[in-house]
Tab-separated table of C-alpha atoms and ligand atoms in Angstrom:
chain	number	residue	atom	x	y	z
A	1110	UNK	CA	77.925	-29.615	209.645
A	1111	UNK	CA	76.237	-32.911	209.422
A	1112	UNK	CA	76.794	-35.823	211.706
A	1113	UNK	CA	75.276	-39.259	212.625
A	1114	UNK	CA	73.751	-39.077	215.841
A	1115	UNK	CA	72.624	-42.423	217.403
A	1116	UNK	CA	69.234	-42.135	218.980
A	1117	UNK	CA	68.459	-45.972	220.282
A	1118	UNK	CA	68.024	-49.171	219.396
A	1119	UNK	CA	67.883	-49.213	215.200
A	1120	UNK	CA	67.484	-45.163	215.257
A	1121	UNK	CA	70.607	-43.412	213.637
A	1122	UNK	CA	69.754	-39.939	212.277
A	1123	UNK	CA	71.732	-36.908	210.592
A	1124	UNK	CA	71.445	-33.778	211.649
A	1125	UNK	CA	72.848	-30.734	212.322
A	1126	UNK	CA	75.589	-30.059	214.704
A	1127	UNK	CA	78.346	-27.623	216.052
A	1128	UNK	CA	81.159	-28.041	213.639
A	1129	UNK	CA	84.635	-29.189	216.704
A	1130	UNK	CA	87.138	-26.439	216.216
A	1131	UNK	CA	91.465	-26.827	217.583
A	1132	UNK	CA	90.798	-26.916	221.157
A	1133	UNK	CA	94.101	-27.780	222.451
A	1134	UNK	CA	97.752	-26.936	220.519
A	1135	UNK	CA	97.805	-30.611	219.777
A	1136	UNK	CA	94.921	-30.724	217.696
A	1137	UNK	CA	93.840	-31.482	214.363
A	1138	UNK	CA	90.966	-30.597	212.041
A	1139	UNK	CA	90.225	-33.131	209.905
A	1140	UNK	CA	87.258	-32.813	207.261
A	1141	UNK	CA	85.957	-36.770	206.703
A	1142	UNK	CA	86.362	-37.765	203.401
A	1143	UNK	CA	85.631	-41.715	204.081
A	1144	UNK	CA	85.047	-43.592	207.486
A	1145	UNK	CA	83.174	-47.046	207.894
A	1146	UNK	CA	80.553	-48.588	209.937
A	1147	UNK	CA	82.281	-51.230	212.161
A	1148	UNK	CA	80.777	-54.158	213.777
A	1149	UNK	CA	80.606	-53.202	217.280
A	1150	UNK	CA	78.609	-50.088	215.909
A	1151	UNK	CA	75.917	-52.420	215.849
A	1152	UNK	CA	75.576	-53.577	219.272
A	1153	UNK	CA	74.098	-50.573	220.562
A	1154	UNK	CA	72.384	-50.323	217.324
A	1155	UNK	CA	70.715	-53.843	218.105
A	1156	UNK	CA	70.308	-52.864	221.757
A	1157	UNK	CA	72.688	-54.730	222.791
A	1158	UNK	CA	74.961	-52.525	224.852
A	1159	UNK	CA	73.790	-49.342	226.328
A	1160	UNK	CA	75.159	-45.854	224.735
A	1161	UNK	CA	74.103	-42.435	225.577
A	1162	UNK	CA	71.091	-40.819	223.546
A	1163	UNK	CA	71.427	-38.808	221.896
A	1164	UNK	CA	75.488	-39.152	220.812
A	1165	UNK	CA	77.128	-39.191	218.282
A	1166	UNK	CA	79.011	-42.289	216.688
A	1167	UNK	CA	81.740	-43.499	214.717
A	1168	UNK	CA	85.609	-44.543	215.397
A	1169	UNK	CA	86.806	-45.341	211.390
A	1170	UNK	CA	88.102	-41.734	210.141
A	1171	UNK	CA	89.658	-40.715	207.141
A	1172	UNK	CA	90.203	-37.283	205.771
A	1173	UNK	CA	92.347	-33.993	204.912
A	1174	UNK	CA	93.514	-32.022	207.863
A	1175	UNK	CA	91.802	-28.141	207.701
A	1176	UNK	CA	93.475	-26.740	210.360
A	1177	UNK	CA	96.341	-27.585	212.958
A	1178	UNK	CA	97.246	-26.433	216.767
A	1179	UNK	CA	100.208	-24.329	217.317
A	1180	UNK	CA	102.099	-27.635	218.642
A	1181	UNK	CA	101.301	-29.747	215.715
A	1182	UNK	CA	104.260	-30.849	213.988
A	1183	UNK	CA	103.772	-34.264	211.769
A	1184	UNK	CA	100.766	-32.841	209.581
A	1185	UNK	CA	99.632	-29.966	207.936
A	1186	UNK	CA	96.605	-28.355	206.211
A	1187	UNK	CA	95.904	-30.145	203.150
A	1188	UNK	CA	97.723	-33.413	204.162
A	1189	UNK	CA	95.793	-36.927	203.393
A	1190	UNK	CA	95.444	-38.526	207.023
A	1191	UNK	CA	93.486	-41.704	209.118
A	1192	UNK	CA	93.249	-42.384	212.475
A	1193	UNK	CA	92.934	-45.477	214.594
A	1194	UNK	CA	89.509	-46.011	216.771
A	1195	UNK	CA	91.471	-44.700	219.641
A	1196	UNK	CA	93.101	-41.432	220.218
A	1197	UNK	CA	96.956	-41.856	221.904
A	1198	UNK	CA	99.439	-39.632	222.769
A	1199	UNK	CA	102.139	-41.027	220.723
A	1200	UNK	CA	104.862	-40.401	223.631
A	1201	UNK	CA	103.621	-42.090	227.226
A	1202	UNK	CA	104.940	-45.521	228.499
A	1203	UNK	CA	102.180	-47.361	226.879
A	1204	UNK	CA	102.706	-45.926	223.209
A	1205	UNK	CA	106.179	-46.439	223.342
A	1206	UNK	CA	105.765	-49.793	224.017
A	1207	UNK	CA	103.078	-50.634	221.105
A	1208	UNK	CA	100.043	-50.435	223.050
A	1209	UNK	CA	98.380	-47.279	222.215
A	1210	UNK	CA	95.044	-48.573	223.566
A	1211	UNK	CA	96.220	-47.855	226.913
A	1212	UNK	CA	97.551	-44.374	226.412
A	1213	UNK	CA	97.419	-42.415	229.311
A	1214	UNK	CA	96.352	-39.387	227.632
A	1215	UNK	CA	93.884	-41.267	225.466
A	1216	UNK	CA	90.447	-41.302	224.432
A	1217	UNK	CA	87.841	-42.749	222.113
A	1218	UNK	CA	86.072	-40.834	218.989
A	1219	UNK	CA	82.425	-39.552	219.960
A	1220	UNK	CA	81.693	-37.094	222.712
A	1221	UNK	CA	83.228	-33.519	222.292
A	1222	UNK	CA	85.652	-34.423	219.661
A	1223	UNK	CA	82.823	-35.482	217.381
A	1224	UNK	CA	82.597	-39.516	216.384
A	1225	UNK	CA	84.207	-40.402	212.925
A	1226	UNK	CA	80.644	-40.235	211.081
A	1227	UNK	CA	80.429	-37.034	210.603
A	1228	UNK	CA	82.007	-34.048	208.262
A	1229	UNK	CA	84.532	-32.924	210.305
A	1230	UNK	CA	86.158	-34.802	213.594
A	1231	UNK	CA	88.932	-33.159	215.860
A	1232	UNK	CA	91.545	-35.246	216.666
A	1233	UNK	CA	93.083	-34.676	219.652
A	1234	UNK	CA	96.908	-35.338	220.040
A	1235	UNK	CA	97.027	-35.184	216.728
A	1236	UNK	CA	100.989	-36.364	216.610
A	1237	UNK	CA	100.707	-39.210	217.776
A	1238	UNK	CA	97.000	-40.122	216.519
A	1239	UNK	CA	96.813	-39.294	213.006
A	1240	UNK	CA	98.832	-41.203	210.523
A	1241	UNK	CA	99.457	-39.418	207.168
A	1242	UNK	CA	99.131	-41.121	203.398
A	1243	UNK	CA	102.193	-40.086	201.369
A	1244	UNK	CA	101.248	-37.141	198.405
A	1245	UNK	CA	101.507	-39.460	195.819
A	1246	UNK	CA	98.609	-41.855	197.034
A	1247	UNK	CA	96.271	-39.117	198.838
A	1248	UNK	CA	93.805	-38.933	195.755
A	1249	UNK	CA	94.485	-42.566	194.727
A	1250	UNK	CA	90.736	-43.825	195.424
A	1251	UNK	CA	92.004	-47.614	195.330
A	1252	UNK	CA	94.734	-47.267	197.838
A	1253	UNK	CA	92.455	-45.204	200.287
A	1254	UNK	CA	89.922	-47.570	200.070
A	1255	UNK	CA	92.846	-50.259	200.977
A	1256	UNK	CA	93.913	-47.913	203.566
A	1257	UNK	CA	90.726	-47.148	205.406
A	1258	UNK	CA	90.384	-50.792	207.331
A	1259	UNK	CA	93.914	-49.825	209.240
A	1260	UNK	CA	91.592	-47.687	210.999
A	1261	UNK	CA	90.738	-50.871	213.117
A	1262	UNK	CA	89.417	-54.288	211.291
A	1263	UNK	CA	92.895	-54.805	209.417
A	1264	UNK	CA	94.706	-53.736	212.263
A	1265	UNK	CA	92.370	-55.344	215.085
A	1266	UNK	CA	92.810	-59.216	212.678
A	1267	UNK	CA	96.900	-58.180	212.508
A	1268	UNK	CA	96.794	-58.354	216.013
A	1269	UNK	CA	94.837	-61.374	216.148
A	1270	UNK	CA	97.542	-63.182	213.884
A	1271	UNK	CA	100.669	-61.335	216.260
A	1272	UNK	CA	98.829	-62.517	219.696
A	1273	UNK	CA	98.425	-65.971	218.322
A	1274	UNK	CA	102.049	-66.122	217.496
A	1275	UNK	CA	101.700	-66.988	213.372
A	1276	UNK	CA	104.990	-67.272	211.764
A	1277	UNK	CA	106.070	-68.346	208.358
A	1278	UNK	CA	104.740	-72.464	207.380
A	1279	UNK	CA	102.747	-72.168	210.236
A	1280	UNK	CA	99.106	-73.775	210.441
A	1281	UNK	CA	96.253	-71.133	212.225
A	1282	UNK	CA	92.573	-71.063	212.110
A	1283	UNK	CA	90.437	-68.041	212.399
A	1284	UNK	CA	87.752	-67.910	213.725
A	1285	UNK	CA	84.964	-65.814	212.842
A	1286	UNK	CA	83.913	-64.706	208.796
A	1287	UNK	CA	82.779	-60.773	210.109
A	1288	UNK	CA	85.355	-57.759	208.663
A	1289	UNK	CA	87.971	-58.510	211.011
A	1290	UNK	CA	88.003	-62.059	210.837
A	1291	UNK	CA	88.407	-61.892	207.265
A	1292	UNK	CA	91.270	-59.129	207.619
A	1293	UNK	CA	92.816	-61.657	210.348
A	1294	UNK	CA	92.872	-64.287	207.087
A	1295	UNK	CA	95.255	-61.673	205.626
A	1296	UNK	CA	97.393	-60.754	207.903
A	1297	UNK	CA	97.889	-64.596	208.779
A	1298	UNK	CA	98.894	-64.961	204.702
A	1299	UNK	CA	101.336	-61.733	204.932
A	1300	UNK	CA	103.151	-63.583	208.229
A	1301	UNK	CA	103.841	-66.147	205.925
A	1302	UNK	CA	101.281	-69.301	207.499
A	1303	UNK	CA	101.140	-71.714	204.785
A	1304	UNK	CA	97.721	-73.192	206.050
A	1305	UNK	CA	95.021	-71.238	207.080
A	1306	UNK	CA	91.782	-72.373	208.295
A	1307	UNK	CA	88.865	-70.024	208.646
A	1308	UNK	CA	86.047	-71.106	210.462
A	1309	UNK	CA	82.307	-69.430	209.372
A	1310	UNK	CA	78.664	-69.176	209.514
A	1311	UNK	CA	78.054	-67.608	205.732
A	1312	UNK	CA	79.111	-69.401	202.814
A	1313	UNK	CA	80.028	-66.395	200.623
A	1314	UNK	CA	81.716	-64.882	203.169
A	1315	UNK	CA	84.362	-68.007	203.514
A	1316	UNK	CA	84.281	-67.915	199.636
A	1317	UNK	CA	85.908	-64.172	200.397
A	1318	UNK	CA	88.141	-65.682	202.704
A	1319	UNK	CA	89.466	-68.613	200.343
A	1320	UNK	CA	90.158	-65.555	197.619
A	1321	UNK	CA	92.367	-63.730	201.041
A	1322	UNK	CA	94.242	-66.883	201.432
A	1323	UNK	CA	92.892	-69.370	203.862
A	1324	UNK	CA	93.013	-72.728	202.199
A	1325	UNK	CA	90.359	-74.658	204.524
A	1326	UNK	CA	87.156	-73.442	205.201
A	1327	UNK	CA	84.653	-74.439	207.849
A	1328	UNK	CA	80.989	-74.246	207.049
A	1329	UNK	CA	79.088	-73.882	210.588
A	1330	UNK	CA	75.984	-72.456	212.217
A	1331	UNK	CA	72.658	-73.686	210.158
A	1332	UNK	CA	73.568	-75.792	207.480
A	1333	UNK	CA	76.849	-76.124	208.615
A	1334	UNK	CA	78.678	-78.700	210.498
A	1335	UNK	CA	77.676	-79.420	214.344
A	1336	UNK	CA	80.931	-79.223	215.767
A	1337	UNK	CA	83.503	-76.524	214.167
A	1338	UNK	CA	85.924	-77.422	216.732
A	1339	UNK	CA	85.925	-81.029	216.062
A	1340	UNK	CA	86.048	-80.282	212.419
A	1341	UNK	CA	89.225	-78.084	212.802
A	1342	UNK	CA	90.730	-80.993	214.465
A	1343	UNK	CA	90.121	-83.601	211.693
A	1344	UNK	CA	91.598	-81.156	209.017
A	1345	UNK	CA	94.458	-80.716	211.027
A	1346	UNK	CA	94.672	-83.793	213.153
A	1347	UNK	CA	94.742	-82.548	216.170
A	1348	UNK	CA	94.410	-78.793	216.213
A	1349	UNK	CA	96.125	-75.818	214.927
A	1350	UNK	CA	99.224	-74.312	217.151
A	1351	UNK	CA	98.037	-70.938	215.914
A	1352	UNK	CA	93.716	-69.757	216.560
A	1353	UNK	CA	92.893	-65.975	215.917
A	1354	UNK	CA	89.515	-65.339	217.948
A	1355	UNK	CA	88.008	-62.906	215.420
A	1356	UNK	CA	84.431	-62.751	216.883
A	1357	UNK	CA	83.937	-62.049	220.997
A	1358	UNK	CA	81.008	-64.144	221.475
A	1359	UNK	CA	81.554	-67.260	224.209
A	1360	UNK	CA	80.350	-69.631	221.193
A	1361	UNK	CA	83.734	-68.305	219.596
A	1362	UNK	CA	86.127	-68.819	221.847
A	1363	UNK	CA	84.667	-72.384	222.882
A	1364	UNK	CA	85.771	-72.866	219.047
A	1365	UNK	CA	88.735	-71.030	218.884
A	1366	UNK	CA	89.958	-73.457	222.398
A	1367	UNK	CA	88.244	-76.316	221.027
A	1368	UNK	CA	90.695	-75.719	217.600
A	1369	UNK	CA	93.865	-75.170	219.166
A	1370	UNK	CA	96.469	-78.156	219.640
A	1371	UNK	CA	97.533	-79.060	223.155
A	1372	UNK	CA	100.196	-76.223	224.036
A	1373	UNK	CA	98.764	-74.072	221.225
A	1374	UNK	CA	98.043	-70.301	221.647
A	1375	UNK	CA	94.945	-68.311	220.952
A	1376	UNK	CA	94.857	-64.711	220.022
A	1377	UNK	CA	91.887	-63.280	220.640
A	1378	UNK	CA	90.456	-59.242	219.322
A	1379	UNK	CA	86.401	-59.928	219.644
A	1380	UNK	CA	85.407	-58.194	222.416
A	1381	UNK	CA	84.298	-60.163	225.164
A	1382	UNK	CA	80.142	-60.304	224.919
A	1383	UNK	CA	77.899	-63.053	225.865
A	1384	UNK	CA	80.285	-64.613	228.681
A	1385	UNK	CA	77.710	-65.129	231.088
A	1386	UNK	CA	79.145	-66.416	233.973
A	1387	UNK	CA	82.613	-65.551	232.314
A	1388	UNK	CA	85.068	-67.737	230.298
A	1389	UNK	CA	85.493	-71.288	231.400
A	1390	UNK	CA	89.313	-71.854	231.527
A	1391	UNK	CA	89.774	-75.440	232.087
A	1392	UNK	CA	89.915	-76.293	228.012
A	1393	UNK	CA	92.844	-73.854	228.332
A	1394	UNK	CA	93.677	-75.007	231.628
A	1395	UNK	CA	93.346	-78.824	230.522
A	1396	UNK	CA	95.787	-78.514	227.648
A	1397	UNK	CA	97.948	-76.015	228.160
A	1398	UNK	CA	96.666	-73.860	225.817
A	1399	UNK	CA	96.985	-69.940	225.865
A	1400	UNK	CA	95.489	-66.787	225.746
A	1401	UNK	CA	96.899	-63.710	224.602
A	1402	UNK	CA	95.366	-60.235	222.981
A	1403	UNK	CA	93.135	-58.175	223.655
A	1404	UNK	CA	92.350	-54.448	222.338
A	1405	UNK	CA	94.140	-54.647	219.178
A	1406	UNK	CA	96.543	-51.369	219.475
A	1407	UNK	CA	96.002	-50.237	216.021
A	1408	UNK	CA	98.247	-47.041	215.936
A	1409	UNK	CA	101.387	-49.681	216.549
A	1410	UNK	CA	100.898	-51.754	213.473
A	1411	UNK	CA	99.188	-48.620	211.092
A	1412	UNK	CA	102.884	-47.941	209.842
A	1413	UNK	CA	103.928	-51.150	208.539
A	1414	UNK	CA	100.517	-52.015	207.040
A	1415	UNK	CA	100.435	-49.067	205.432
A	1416	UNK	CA	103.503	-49.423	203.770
A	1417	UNK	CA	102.529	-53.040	202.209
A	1418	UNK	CA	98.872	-51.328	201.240
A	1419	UNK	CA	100.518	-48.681	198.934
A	1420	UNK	CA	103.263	-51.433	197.887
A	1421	UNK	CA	100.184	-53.291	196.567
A	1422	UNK	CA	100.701	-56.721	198.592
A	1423	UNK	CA	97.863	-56.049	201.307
A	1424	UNK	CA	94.442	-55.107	199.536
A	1425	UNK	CA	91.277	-55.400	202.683
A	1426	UNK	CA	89.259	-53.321	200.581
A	1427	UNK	CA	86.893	-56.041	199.204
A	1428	UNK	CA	85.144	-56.234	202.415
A	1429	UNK	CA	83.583	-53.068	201.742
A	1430	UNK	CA	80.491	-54.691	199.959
A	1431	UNK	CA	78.387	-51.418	200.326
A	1432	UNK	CA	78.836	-47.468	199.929
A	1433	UNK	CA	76.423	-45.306	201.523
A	1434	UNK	CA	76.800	-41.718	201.441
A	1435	UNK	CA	76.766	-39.874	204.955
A	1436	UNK	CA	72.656	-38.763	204.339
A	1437	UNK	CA	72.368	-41.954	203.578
A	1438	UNK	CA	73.897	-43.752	206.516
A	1439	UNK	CA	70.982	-45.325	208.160
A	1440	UNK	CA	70.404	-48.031	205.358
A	1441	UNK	CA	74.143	-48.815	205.752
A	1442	UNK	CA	72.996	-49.755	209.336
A	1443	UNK	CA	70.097	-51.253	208.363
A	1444	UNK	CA	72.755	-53.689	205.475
A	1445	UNK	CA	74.715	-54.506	207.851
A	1446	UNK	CA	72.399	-55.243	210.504
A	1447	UNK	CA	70.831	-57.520	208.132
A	1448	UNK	CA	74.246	-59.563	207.025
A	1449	UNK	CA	73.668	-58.064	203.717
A	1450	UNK	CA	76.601	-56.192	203.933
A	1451	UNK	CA	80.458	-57.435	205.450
A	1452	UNK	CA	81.318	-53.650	206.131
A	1453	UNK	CA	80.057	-50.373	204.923
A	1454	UNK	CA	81.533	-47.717	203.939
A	1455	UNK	CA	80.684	-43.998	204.212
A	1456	UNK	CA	81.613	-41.327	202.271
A	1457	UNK	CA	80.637	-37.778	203.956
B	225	ZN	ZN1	85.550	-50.301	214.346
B	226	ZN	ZN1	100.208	-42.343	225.019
């Protein structure tokens, strides 16, 4: 089958490899029928974290199960499935409690199970990983396309909105105009906040945001305002009780503290880059503002979301400004890389 295989810094090839096979009874064979390029795809991309060359990549999967493992009870062959960026059990202390991202029996997609861009992935655990689309909607094209971010930006800006504590009338910022931030200006809209201020760098990606829901938008970074923070705080004298941290860099969360009002809480889903010397807690300490998140736990939140996707109330689809096919998956690097595209997505 074919695969991407990352290679180094800006060097994403595909080739031929060993097509996975059922391993274990709990596994699944799943041929990929869409999956995505995500953000933090493009840190080692850029060179800017280190990942094993040659491996394969991709976490974003979406296909129709081949084949099943003698233990396998919640899919079948021919059933219309996706799967969160992290494998989990379904059934140990950590699932049951919402936070699949620290399944003991988990794992990420890549090494032997195969990475998500590719033709076929095995997914292990297959139970309590894959999450299966309803007949009626498994050849709707619009509602997969809808469907496909709960593999982790809609979920990962849910999470955002939960950790931050957004409730119906409330006022929240986001922070951060990438894929998830966008998809945290959603979910913030479907918990009901009746303000919503999203804080950017690209002026037609807060236009994108204003058409999700927020109803402020900051302008930053060149040509932008100096001072986000102090921005947020003159639209909302005083700061927002609510700030979803969409965007892991330490310039972020300076913004995201800088936005919240005294006693405020942010929720926070980048993950943590550029900290330096690590994260300076006195604004948090100062006003008694904090922090919650961390690894959004996707597979917790896939259920409900999925249910208001096919509904028709939650659409995250527009922030799939490019489709590449799989051959053709380097120049959906190379767009998104560039900021030409939000999100790409791949069709094997
Ligand atoms: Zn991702
Ligand atoms: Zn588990």
């Amino acid at each position: 089958m074919r695969a991407a295989i990352y290679h180094g810094e800006r060097d994403v090839r595909v080739e031929d490899v060993d097509r996975p096979e059922i391993e274990h009874p709990g596994d699944a064979l799943v041929r990929v029928t869409h999956t995505a390029i995500c953000g933090s795809d493009l840190w080692p991309y850029r060179g800017q974290s280190d990942r094993d060359t040659p491996s394969r990549i991709g976490h974003e999967p979406m296909g129709i199960v081949e084949e099943v493992g003698d233990d396998v009870r919640s899919v079948q062959p021919g059933d219309r499935v996706f799967a969160p960026f992290v494998v989990s059990c379904g059934e140990c202390e950590f699932c049951r409690r919402g936070l699949h991202t620290s399944c003991v029996n988990g794992d990420g997609w890549g090494g032997d199970n195969g990475g998500a861009q590719g033709e076929y992935v095995r997914a292990p655990h297959a139970d309590g990983t894959l999450v299966r689309i309803p007949d009626r909607y498994a050849d709707d094209e619009d509602a997969l396309q809808a469907a496909l971010p709960l593999t982790d930006v809609m979920g990962t800006g849910h999470h955002a909105a939960v950790s931050a504590g957004v409730e119906a009338g409330d006022t929240c910022v986001v922070v951060g105009d990438g894929a998830v931030g966008l998809c945290g200006v959603l979910a913030a809209r479907r918990l009901g906040a009746s303000r919503i201020v999203a804080v950017g760098h690209h002026a037609d990606r807060l236009d994108l945001a204003e058409e999700f829901g927020a109803t402020d938008t900051v302008l930053g970074g060149e040509g932008g305002v100096d001072d986000e923070a102090e921005r947020v705080r003159e639209l909302t004298h005083g700061g927002a009780e609510h700030v979803l941290e969409c965007v892991g860099a330490a310039g972020a969360m300076e913004t995201a503290v800088g936005a919240a009002r005294p006693g405020g809480t942010v929720g926070y889903v980048g993950v943590p880059h550029g900290m330096g010397d690590g994260l300076d807690l006195f604004p948090f300490f100062g006003d008694n503002v904090t922090l919650s998140g961390g690894v959004a736990p996707v597979r917790a939140y896939a259920d409900e979301l999925l249910a208001d996707v096919l509904g028709g109330t939650l659409d995250p689809s527009p922030i799939f400004t490019k489709t590449v096919s799989l051959a053709d998956i380097a120049e959906g690097y190379r767009a998104m890389d560039e900021r030409e595209a939000i999100k790409v997505l791949v069709e094997p």
